[in-house]
Coordinates of C-alpha atoms and ligand atoms in Angstrom, one line a residue:
X1 CA 92.3 98.5 164.8
X2 CA 96.0 98.6 165.4
X3 CA 97.8 101.2 163.5
X4 CA 101.2 100.4 161.7
X5 CA 104.1 102.1 163.4
X6 CA 105.3 103.5 160.0
X7 CA 101.7 105.3 159.7
X8 CA 101.8 106.5 163.4
X9 CA 105.3 107.9 162.9
X10 CA 104.5 109.6 159.8
X11 CA 101.2 111.2 161.2
X12 CA 103.2 112.3 164.2
X13 CA 105.9 114.1 161.9
X14 CA 103.2 115.6 159.6
X15 CA 101.5 117.0 162.8
X16 CA 104.7 118.4 164.0
X17 CA 105.4 120.2 160.8
X18 CA 101.7 121.5 160.0
X19 CA 100.7 122.1 163.6
X20 CA 97.0 121.6 163.3
X21 CA 94.6 122.4 166.1
X22 CA 93.5 118.8 166.2
X23 CA 94.2 115.5 164.4
X24 CA 91.1 113.3 163.3
X25 CA 91.4 109.9 161.9
X26 CA 88.7 109.1 159.3
X27 CA 87.0 105.8 159.7
X28 CA 84.6 106.3 156.6
X29 CA 81.3 105.7 158.5
X30 CA 77.9 107.3 157.7
X31 CA 77.8 109.2 160.9
X32 CA 81.3 110.6 160.6
X33 CA 80.4 111.8 157.1
X34 CA 77.0 113.4 158.2
X35 CA 78.9 115.2 160.9
X36 CA 81.5 116.6 158.5
X37 CA 78.8 117.6 155.9
X38 CA 77.0 119.3 158.7
X39 CA 80.1 121.5 159.7
X40 CA 81.0 122.3 156.1
X41 CA 77.3 123.5 155.7
X42 CA 77.5 125.5 158.6
X43 CA 81.0 127.1 157.6
X44 CA 79.8 127.8 154.0
X45 CA 82.1 125.3 152.4
X46 CA 79.2 123.1 151.1
X47 CA 75.7 124.5 150.1
X48 CA 72.8 122.2 150.4
X49 CA 71.0 121.6 147.2
X50 CA 67.2 121.1 146.7
X51 CA 66.4 118.0 148.9
X52 CA 63.5 116.9 146.7
X53 CA 65.2 116.9 143.3
X54 CA 68.9 116.6 144.4
X55 CA 68.8 114.6 147.8
X56 CA 71.9 114.3 149.6
X57 CA 73.6 116.8 147.3
X58 CA 75.7 120.0 147.7
X59 CA 77.5 122.7 146.0
X60 CA 81.0 123.6 146.6
X61 CA 82.8 126.7 145.1
X62 CA 86.5 126.4 144.8
X63 CA 88.8 129.4 145.0
X64 CA 88.3 131.2 141.6
X65 CA 92.0 130.7 141.1
X66 CA 92.0 127.0 141.8
X67 CA 89.7 125.4 139.2
X68 CA 91.8 122.7 137.4
X69 CA 94.8 120.6 137.6
X70 CA 98.0 122.7 137.1
X71 CA 100.5 120.7 135.0
X72 CA 103.0 123.5 135.2
X73 CA 103.0 123.1 138.9
X74 CA 103.2 119.4 139.0
X75 CA 106.7 117.8 139.5
X76 CA 108.2 114.2 139.3
X77 CA 110.9 114.3 141.9
X78 CA 113.1 111.4 141.0
X79 CA 116.9 111.5 141.8
X80 CA 117.9 111.8 138.2
X81 CA 116.3 114.3 135.9
X82 CA 116.4 111.7 132.9
X83 CA 114.2 109.3 135.0
X84 CA 111.3 111.7 134.9
X85 CA 112.1 112.3 131.1
X86 CA 111.6 115.4 129.0
X87 CA 107.7 115.3 129.1
X88 CA 107.5 115.8 132.9
X89 CA 108.5 118.9 135.2
X90 CA 111.4 117.7 137.3
X91 CA 112.7 118.8 140.7
X92 CA 115.2 116.8 142.9
X93 CA 113.9 115.3 145.9
X94 CA 116.2 117.4 147.9
X95 CA 115.2 120.7 146.1
X96 CA 111.5 119.9 146.4
X97 CA 111.6 119.0 150.0
X98 CA 113.6 122.2 150.8
X99 CA 111.2 124.3 148.6
X100 CA 107.9 122.8 149.8
X101 CA 108.5 121.9 153.4
X102 CA 108.4 125.7 154.5
X103 CA 104.9 125.8 152.9
X104 CA 103.6 123.1 155.0
X105 CA 105.3 124.5 158.1
X106 CA 102.3 125.7 160.4
X107 CA 100.0 125.6 157.3
X108 CA 97.3 123.7 159.3
X109 CA 97.5 126.1 162.4
X110 CA 93.8 126.5 163.5
X111 CA 92.5 123.8 161.3
X112 CA 91.8 120.1 161.7
X113 CA 94.1 117.7 160.2
X114 CA 92.4 114.8 158.9
X115 CA 94.1 111.3 158.5
X116 CA 92.2 109.7 155.5
X117 CA 93.2 105.9 154.9
X118 CA 91.8 104.8 151.5
X119 CA 91.8 101.6 149.4
X120 CA 92.4 102.0 145.7
X121 CA 90.6 99.0 144.1
X122 CA 87.9 96.5 145.3
X123 CA 87.8 95.2 148.9
X124 CA 89.8 91.9 149.3
X125 CA 91.3 92.2 146.0
X126 CA 95.1 91.2 145.7
X127 CA 95.6 93.9 143.1
X128 CA 94.2 96.8 145.5
X129 CA 96.6 99.1 147.1
X130 CA 96.4 101.3 150.1
X131 CA 97.1 105.1 150.2
X132 CA 96.7 107.5 153.2
X133 CA 96.2 111.2 152.5
X134 CA 96.6 113.8 155.2
X135 CA 94.5 116.9 154.6
X136 CA 93.1 120.0 156.2
X137 CA 90.5 120.2 153.6
X138 CA 87.1 118.5 154.8
X139 CA 85.9 119.0 151.2
X140 CA 88.7 116.6 150.1
X141 CA 87.7 114.1 152.9
X142 CA 84.1 114.0 151.7
X143 CA 85.1 113.6 148.0
X144 CA 87.8 110.9 148.9
X145 CA 85.1 109.2 150.8
X146 CA 83.2 108.9 147.3
X147 CA 86.1 108.4 145.1
X148 CA 87.8 105.6 147.0
X149 CA 87.0 103.0 149.6
X150 CA 88.0 105.2 152.7
X151 CA 88.6 104.4 156.4
X152 CA 88.5 101.1 158.3
X153 CA 88.4 99.0 155.1
X154 CA 91.8 100.7 154.1
X155 CA 93.4 99.9 157.5
X156 CA 92.2 96.3 157.3
X157 CA 94.1 95.8 153.9
X158 CA 97.1 97.7 155.3
X159 CA 97.4 95.2 158.0
X160 CA 97.8 92.6 155.6
X161 CA 100.3 94.3 153.2
X162 CA 102.2 96.9 155.4
X163 CA 102.7 99.2 152.1
X164 CA 101.0 102.4 151.8
X165 CA 101.4 105.5 149.4
X166 CA 101.8 108.7 151.6
X167 CA 99.9 111.9 150.5
X168 CA 100.4 115.0 152.4
X169 CA 98.0 117.7 151.4
X170 CA 97.2 121.4 152.6
X171 CA 95.2 124.0 151.3
X172 CA 98.0 126.5 152.2
X173 CA 96.8 130.0 151.4
X174 CA 95.5 128.7 148.0
X175 CA 97.9 131.0 146.2
X176 CA 99.1 129.8 142.7
X177 CA 102.6 131.3 143.4
X178 CA 102.8 128.9 146.4
X179 CA 101.1 125.9 144.8
X180 CA 103.2 122.7 144.0
X181 CA 102.2 119.1 143.5
X182 CA 105.2 116.8 143.9
X183 CA 105.6 113.2 143.3
X184 CA 108.5 111.1 144.9
X185 CA 108.3 108.0 143.0
X186 CA 111.0 106.1 144.9
X187 CA 109.6 107.0 148.2
X188 CA 106.0 106.3 146.8
X189 CA 104.9 109.7 148.3
X190 CA 103.0 112.7 147.3
X191 CA 103.2 116.5 148.6
X192 CA 100.5 118.8 147.4
X193 CA 100.1 122.3 148.6
X194 CA 98.0 125.4 147.7
X195 CA 95.2 123.6 145.7
X196 CA 91.9 122.3 147.0
X197 CA 90.8 121.1 143.6
X198 CA 90.2 117.9 141.8
X199 CA 93.5 116.1 140.6
X200 CA 95.6 118.3 142.7
X201 CA 93.8 117.5 146.1
X202 CA 92.1 114.2 145.7
X203 CA 95.5 112.4 145.8
X204 CA 94.1 108.9 145.3
X205 CA 93.2 109.8 141.6
X206 CA 95.8 111.1 139.3
X207 CA 98.7 111.4 141.8
X208 CA 98.5 108.0 143.3
X209 CA 96.5 105.9 140.7
X210 CA 98.3 107.0 137.8
X211 CA 101.8 108.9 138.5
X212 CA 102.9 106.8 141.5
X213 CA 101.0 103.6 140.4
X214 CA 102.8 103.8 136.9
X215 CA 106.0 103.6 138.6
X216 CA 104.9 100.8 141.0
X217 CA 103.5 98.9 137.9
X218 CA 106.6 99.2 136.0
X219 CA 108.8 98.0 139.0
X220 CA 106.1 95.0 139.6
X221 CA 105.2 94.0 136.1
X222 CA 101.6 95.4 135.6
X223 CA 100.1 98.5 134.1
X224 CA 98.5 101.6 135.5
X225 CA 96.5 103.3 132.5
X226 CA 94.3 106.4 131.9
X227 CA 91.6 104.1 130.6
X228 CA 87.9 103.4 131.1
X229 CA 86.7 99.9 131.2
X230 CA 83.4 98.6 129.7
X231 CA 81.7 95.5 129.3
X232 CA 79.8 94.8 126.0
X233 CA 77.1 92.3 126.2
X234 CA 75.7 90.7 123.0
X235 CA 72.0 89.7 122.9
X236 CA 73.1 86.0 123.9
X237 CA 74.5 87.3 127.2
X238 CA 78.2 87.0 126.4
X239 CA 80.1 89.9 127.8
X240 CA 83.4 91.3 126.4
X241 CA 85.5 93.7 128.2
X242 CA 87.4 96.6 126.6
X243 CA 89.8 99.2 128.2
X244 CA 90.0 102.5 126.2
X245 CA 92.3 105.6 126.4
X246 CA 91.2 109.0 125.2
X247 CA 92.7 112.5 125.6
X248 CA 90.4 114.9 127.2
X249 CA 87.4 116.3 125.3
X250 CA 86.8 113.0 123.4
X251 CA 83.9 111.8 125.4
X252 CA 85.5 109.2 127.6
X253 CA 82.9 109.2 130.3
X254 CA 79.9 109.2 127.8
X255 CA 81.7 106.1 126.3
X256 CA 82.0 104.6 129.6
X257 CA 78.3 104.8 130.3
X258 CA 76.9 104.4 126.7
X259 CA 73.3 103.7 126.3
X260 CA 72.7 101.4 123.2
X261 CA 70.2 103.1 120.7
X262 CA 66.9 101.4 120.1
X263 CA 68.2 99.7 117.0
X264 CA 70.9 97.8 118.9
X265 CA 68.4 95.3 120.5
X266 CA 69.6 93.0 123.1
X267 CA 73.0 94.8 123.3
X268 CA 74.2 96.2 126.8
X269 CA 77.1 98.3 127.9
X270 CA 78.3 97.9 131.4
X271 CA 80.4 100.4 133.0
X272 CA 83.4 99.0 135.1
X273 CA 85.4 102.3 135.3
X274 CA 85.3 105.8 133.6
X275 CA 88.9 106.9 134.1
X276 CA 91.7 104.6 135.3
X277 CA 92.4 100.8 134.9
X278 CA 95.1 98.6 136.8
X279 CA 95.9 95.8 134.6
X280 CA 97.9 92.5 135.2
X281 CA 98.5 89.2 133.4
X282 CA 96.5 86.5 135.0
X283 CA 97.2 82.8 135.2
X284 CA 95.3 82.4 132.0
X285 CA 97.6 84.6 130.1
X286 CA 95.0 87.2 129.5
X287 CA 95.2 90.8 130.9
X288 CA 92.9 91.4 133.7
X289 CA 91.7 94.9 135.0
X290 CA 90.3 96.6 138.0
X291 CA 88.9 100.1 138.4
X292 CA 90.8 101.4 141.5
X293 CA 88.4 104.1 142.0
X294 CA 84.9 104.1 143.6
X295 CA 83.5 107.2 142.2
X296 CA 83.3 109.5 139.3
X297 CA 84.8 112.9 139.1
X298 CA 82.9 113.7 136.0
X299 CA 82.6 117.0 133.9
X300 CA 79.3 118.9 133.9
X301 CA 79.3 121.1 131.0
X302 CA 77.4 119.4 128.1
X303 CA 76.4 116.5 130.3
X304 CA 72.7 115.9 129.4
X305 CA 70.2 113.1 128.7
X306 CA 71.3 113.1 125.1
X307 CA 75.2 112.9 125.8
X308 CA 75.1 110.7 128.8
X309 CA 71.9 109.9 130.6
X310 CA 73.5 107.4 132.9
X311 CA 75.6 110.2 134.4
X312 CA 72.7 112.2 134.7
X313 CA 71.0 109.5 136.7
X314 CA 74.1 108.9 138.7
X315 CA 74.6 112.5 139.9
X316 CA 71.1 113.0 141.0
X317 CA 71.7 111.9 144.5
X318 CA 74.6 111.9 147.2
X319 CA 76.8 114.1 144.8
X320 CA 79.1 117.1 145.4
X321 CA 78.8 119.6 142.5
X322 CA 81.9 121.9 142.3
X323 CA 81.7 125.3 140.5
X324 CA 78.2 124.6 138.9
X325 CA 75.8 127.5 138.8
X326 CA 72.8 127.7 141.4
X327 CA 69.4 128.3 140.4
X328 CA 66.9 130.3 142.6
X329 CA 65.2 127.0 143.3
X330 CA 68.5 125.4 144.8
X331 CA 69.3 123.3 141.8
X332 CA 72.7 123.1 140.2
X333 CA 72.9 124.2 136.4
X334 CA 75.6 124.2 133.9
X335 CA 75.9 124.9 130.1
X336 CA 74.4 122.2 127.9
X337 CA 72.1 120.8 130.7
X338 CA 68.7 119.6 129.8
X339 CA 67.0 122.6 131.5
X340 CA 67.2 125.8 129.5
X341 CA 69.4 128.6 131.0
X342 CA 67.7 130.1 134.1
X343 CA 66.7 133.6 133.8
X344 CA 68.5 134.4 137.0
X345 CA 71.0 132.1 138.9
X346 CA 74.3 132.5 140.8
X347 CA 77.3 131.7 138.9
X348 CA 80.2 129.3 139.9
X349 CA 82.0 132.4 141.6
X350 CA 78.9 133.2 143.6
X351 CA 78.0 136.4 141.6
X352 CA 74.4 137.0 140.3
X353 CA 74.0 135.8 136.6
X354 CA 71.6 136.1 133.8
X355 CA 71.8 134.7 130.2
X356 CA 72.9 138.3 129.1
X357 CA 75.8 138.4 131.5
X358 CA 78.1 137.4 128.8
X359 CA 79.9 134.9 130.7
X360 CA 79.4 131.3 131.5
X361 CA 77.3 130.4 134.6
X362 CA 79.2 127.1 135.4
X363 CA 83.0 127.0 135.3
X364 CA 84.0 124.9 131.9
X365 CA 85.7 122.5 134.4
X366 CA 82.9 122.2 136.8
X367 CA 82.4 118.7 138.1
X368 CA 80.3 116.2 139.8
X369 CA 81.7 113.8 142.3
X370 CA 79.3 110.7 142.7
X371 CA 79.4 107.2 143.9
X372 CA 80.1 104.7 140.9
X373 CA 77.4 102.3 142.6
X374 CA 74.6 104.8 141.7
X375 CA 75.3 104.3 137.8
X376 CA 72.5 102.5 136.3
X377 CA 74.9 100.9 134.0
X378 CA 77.3 99.8 136.6
X379 CA 78.6 96.4 135.8
X380 CA 77.9 93.3 138.2
X381 CA 81.6 92.8 138.1
X382 CA 83.0 96.2 138.9
X383 CA 84.1 95.3 142.6
X384 CA 85.1 91.7 141.4
X385 CA 88.3 91.3 143.3
X386 CA 89.9 89.5 140.2
X387 CA 88.9 92.4 137.8
X388 CA 87.6 91.6 134.4
X389 CA 89.4 90.0 131.6
X390 CA 90.4 92.6 128.8
X391 CA 89.8 91.5 125.0
X392 CA 90.6 94.7 123.4
X393 CA 92.5 97.9 124.1
X394 CA 91.1 101.0 122.3
X395 CA 93.1 104.3 121.8
X396 CA 91.2 107.3 120.5
X397 CA 91.5 110.9 119.4
X398 CA 89.7 113.8 118.0
X399 CA 91.0 114.1 114.4
X400 CA 88.7 116.0 112.0
X401 CA 90.7 114.6 109.2
X402 CA 93.2 111.7 108.9
X403 CA 92.4 108.9 111.3
X404 CA 89.6 106.4 110.0
X405 CA 86.5 105.8 112.2
X406 CA 88.1 102.5 113.4
X407 CA 91.1 100.4 112.5
X408 CA 93.1 97.6 114.3
X409 CA 96.6 97.1 114.9
X410 CA 98.6 94.1 113.3
X411 CA 99.9 93.0 116.4
X412 CA 100.8 94.2 120.1
X413 CA 104.0 96.2 119.0
X414 CA 102.0 97.9 116.2
X415 CA 99.4 98.8 118.7
X416 CA 101.9 100.2 121.1
X417 CA 103.1 102.3 118.3
X418 CA 99.5 103.5 117.6
X419 CA 99.0 104.3 121.4
X420 CA 102.4 106.1 121.4
X421 CA 101.5 108.3 118.5
X422 CA 98.0 109.2 119.6
X423 CA 97.1 112.7 119.0
X424 CA 94.1 114.9 119.4
X425 CA 92.8 118.3 118.3
X426 CA 92.2 120.8 121.1
X427 CA 88.5 122.1 121.7
X428 CA 86.9 125.1 123.1
X429 CA 86.7 123.3 126.4
X430 CA 90.4 123.1 126.9
X431 CA 92.6 126.2 127.6
X432 CA 94.5 127.7 124.8
X433 CA 94.2 127.5 121.0
X434 CA 91.4 125.6 119.4
X435 CA 92.0 122.9 116.7
X436 CA 95.6 122.4 117.4
X437 CA 96.8 118.8 117.2
X438 CA 98.4 117.7 120.6
X439 CA 100.5 114.6 121.0
X440 CA 99.1 112.6 124.1
X441 CA 100.4 109.0 124.1
X442 CA 98.2 106.5 125.6
X443 CA 96.5 109.8 127.0
X444 CA 99.2 109.4 129.6
X445 CA 101.5 112.6 128.7
X446 CA 100.4 114.3 132.1
X447 CA 100.0 111.2 134.3
X448 CA 103.1 109.0 133.6
X449 CA 105.4 109.1 136.6
X450 CA 108.6 108.3 134.7
X451 CA 110.3 108.7 131.3
X452 CA 108.0 108.1 128.4
X453 CA 110.5 106.2 126.4
X454 CA 110.9 103.8 129.3
X455 CA 107.0 103.7 129.7
X456 CA 106.7 102.6 126.1
X457 CA 109.4 99.8 126.7
X458 CA 107.2 98.6 129.6
X459 CA 104.4 98.4 127.2
X460 CA 106.3 96.3 124.8
X461 CA 107.6 94.0 127.7
X462 CA 104.1 93.5 129.0
X463 CA 103.1 92.1 125.4
X464 CA 105.9 89.5 125.6
X465 CA 104.7 88.7 129.3
X466 CA 100.9 88.1 128.2
X467 CA 100.6 85.0 126.2
X468 CA 97.1 86.1 125.3
X469 CA 97.2 89.9 125.0
X470 CA 94.2 91.9 124.1
X471 CA 93.8 93.1 120.4
X472 CA 94.6 96.8 119.8
X473 CA 92.4 99.3 118.0
X474 CA 92.3 103.1 117.3
X475 CA 89.1 104.9 117.0
X476 CA 88.2 108.4 115.9
X477 CA 84.4 109.7 116.5
X478 CA 85.1 113.0 115.0
X479 CA 86.1 112.8 111.4
X480 CA 84.4 115.8 109.4
X481 CA 83.7 116.4 105.7
X482 CA 85.1 119.1 103.9
X483 CA 81.9 121.3 105.0
X484 CA 83.1 120.6 108.4
X485 CA 80.2 118.3 109.5
X486 CA 80.8 115.4 111.4
X487 CA 80.6 112.1 109.3
X488 CA 79.7 109.7 112.2
X489 CA 76.8 110.2 114.6
X490 CA 78.8 109.3 117.7
X491 CA 77.2 109.0 121.3
X492 CA 75.2 105.6 121.5
X493 CA 75.9 104.7 117.9
X494 CA 79.5 104.2 118.6
X495 CA 78.3 100.7 120.1
X496 CA 78.2 99.7 116.4
X497 CA 82.0 100.3 116.2
X498 CA 82.6 98.4 119.4
X499 CA 80.8 95.5 118.0
X500 CA 83.1 95.1 115.2
X501 CA 85.8 95.5 117.9
X502 CA 84.3 92.7 119.9
X503 CA 84.1 90.6 116.8
X504 CA 87.6 91.1 115.9
X505 CA 88.7 90.5 119.3
X506 CA 86.9 87.1 119.0
X507 CA 88.6 86.4 115.9
X508 CA 85.8 87.1 113.5
X509 CA 84.5 90.4 112.0
X510 CA 85.5 91.3 108.3
X511 CA 88.6 93.4 107.6
X512 CA 90.7 94.6 104.9
X513 CA 94.5 95.4 105.0
X514 CA 95.5 99.0 104.8
X515 CA 98.9 100.6 105.3
X516 CA 98.0 101.6 108.9
X517 CA 96.2 98.4 110.0
X518 CA 93.1 96.2 109.6
X519 CA 90.2 98.4 108.5
X520 CA 86.6 97.1 108.5
X521 CA 85.2 96.2 105.2
X522 CA 82.5 98.6 103.8
X523 CA 80.0 96.1 105.0
X524 CA 81.3 95.1 108.3
X525 CA 79.8 97.7 110.4
X526 CA 75.9 97.5 111.2
X527 CA 74.5 100.8 109.9
X528 CA 70.8 99.8 109.7
X529 CA 68.8 102.5 110.8
X530 CA 71.5 105.2 110.4
X531 CA 71.7 107.8 107.8
X532 CA 75.3 107.0 107.0
X533 CA 75.5 106.5 103.2
X534 CA 77.9 104.1 101.5
X535 CA 80.0 107.3 100.3
X536 CA 80.0 108.5 103.9
X537 CA 81.2 105.1 104.9
X538 CA 84.0 105.3 102.5
X539 CA 84.9 108.6 103.6
X540 CA 85.0 107.5 107.2
X541 CA 87.1 104.6 106.5
X542 CA 89.7 106.2 103.9
X543 CA 93.3 106.4 104.4
X544 CA 94.7 109.5 102.7
X545 CA 98.4 108.4 102.1
X546 CA 99.6 111.9 101.6
X547 CA 98.1 113.1 104.8
X548 CA 99.5 110.0 106.6
X549 CA 102.9 110.8 105.4
X550 CA 102.6 114.4 106.9
X551 CA 101.4 112.9 110.1
X552 CA 104.4 110.5 110.1
X553 CA 106.7 113.5 109.8
X554 CA 105.0 115.2 112.6
X555 CA 105.4 112.2 114.9
X556 CA 109.3 112.4 114.5
X557 CA 110.0 115.4 116.7
X558 CA 108.0 113.9 119.5
X559 CA 110.1 110.5 119.1
X560 CA 113.2 112.5 118.8
X561 CA 112.6 114.1 122.2
X562 CA 112.6 110.9 123.9
X563 CA 116.1 110.3 122.5
X564 CA 117.8 106.8 123.1
X565 CA 115.1 105.8 125.6
X566 CA 112.7 105.4 122.8
X567 CA 112.6 101.6 122.1
X568 CA 114.1 100.9 118.6
X569 CA 111.0 98.7 118.2
X570 CA 109.0 102.0 117.8
X571 CA 111.3 103.5 115.5
X572 CA 111.1 100.2 113.4
X573 CA 107.3 100.5 113.3
X574 CA 107.5 104.1 112.4
X575 CA 109.9 103.1 109.5
X576 CA 107.7 100.3 108.5
X577 CA 104.6 102.5 108.2
X578 CA 106.6 104.8 106.1
X579 CA 107.4 102.0 103.6
X580 CA 103.7 101.0 103.5
X581 CA 102.5 104.4 102.8
X582 CA 104.8 104.5 99.7
Ligands
O2Y1 O1 91.0 119.5 136.6 C1 90.9 118.3 137.5 O2 91.4 118.4 138.3 C2 90.0 117.2 136.8 S1 90.9 116.5 135.4 C3 90.0 114.8 135.4 C4 89.0 114.4 136.1 C5 88.4 113.3 136.0 C6 88.9 112.4 135.2 N1 90.0 112.8 134.3 C7 90.5 114.0 134.5 C8 91.8 114.1 133.6 O3 92.2 115.3 133.4 O4 92.2 113.3 132.7
MN2 MN1 91.2 111.3 133.2

């Protein structure tokens, strides 16, 4: 395979800068992967897990100071600060290069530099894009092999398109003081140093598929969104595809892999993707979506046969567990797993642990990296080069009061307003205060590679470009009564809400007007075999005008922060809602 000159030149430049002891081009084969894993087991980077219950699985422990994405060390390096907007950290490209280049200088001395070509999106899809990650972490290489289509297939695509996103990554000394994740949107380039964990290091995921791709999408007229994609199959076999955006701690992966309860006979939910959707207007005027990823990087704590049986089945083989606890019989364990806490284990830091240690055994952000193809609910269409047609977009949040179980936007612009004003209450799983309402428009706040005001304008433009745009909805599975008890059972029962969404998207489904949008009529949702009483349903679908007026007032500071880049259309939607609530 001939390597394009631009790629060769960049690899040579990176080699001269990072000074590794050797350079390895990754082809993505099984033999190559087996050798890499063997070396990692030898050096202690990976620990093999019990081969009977977890065949092909390994445990990795990251540096204890390197356990999650670090938003405060993540930068958008556009020429002008105003192009990154007030919601991103900004550095000028020149300052970023001057500050970070010395951290790469000699950073790979005595280490191997891996060149990892990868494809985001299905093979032979016109919508897929190529990235190349240069890294000194074999754990990153093995993870990228699961999360993307890695190696020769990417070089084949590159031969046809020429363009690729450059990602230079080094573990550096893993010190948080010398950690930076810099994005250069104009150059379509990423520099990440000082972290070996998740979104900071697997550059295809948040860095490319969202931050850089959101800029490509704006420039090229498509959408790169932080959305799961599911197909909902009715008992007659018709499948409706839905994309949904949720802030963290709202059960996004659980929804992506939903198992219909026994009462929903004949219904199926197919997983197309659990985190990212790239969407374009098709020749038929609809939005078509692909999942650019090939694997899941799912959170472990509270993943169980109750919350997500499909995730459990997926992670049982060929998976890497990062920062899980290790039982004496070589199995991974995490809080909220099916198995009770082991009497003795090794915690995520590698220390002896017992239930009376007073600490968690698995890190709260411990993860599994598993191939999407292993998921029992994986859609037969998940690798379709054309993607799947999206009939509905769903925004969601965790709101103990205020937001009804489900409501529908009146039109695209109103739906964009709904996404732009999304908010969610923090949980104990996130760092910081619990129960605080955080604004996270379209769940993209940490992932939009440019000014949020321009991003909303792009959403509005996409509605104009798509003659048959998806209908837009908002859901809230987390509404509570005055005693603090959840009103809706959630999990698999959320299919009942998805069914109303599917009906509405098809032009049926009973609804009633409200100031905030279309609500289901009291009898529109199937609640057979549920203990949801009519008064509970009333509470779930109620709109408290006073609370909504407070909500509107709380939205204003965020909108004001975006200044004159906030589209007037969204200010108009805000004013219209205010009038409707009076
Ligand atoms: O902390 C990390 O690096 C992982 S965060 C993550 C992982 C998978 C999917 N989504 C997310 C996210 O933060 O949205
Ligand atoms: Mn995510």
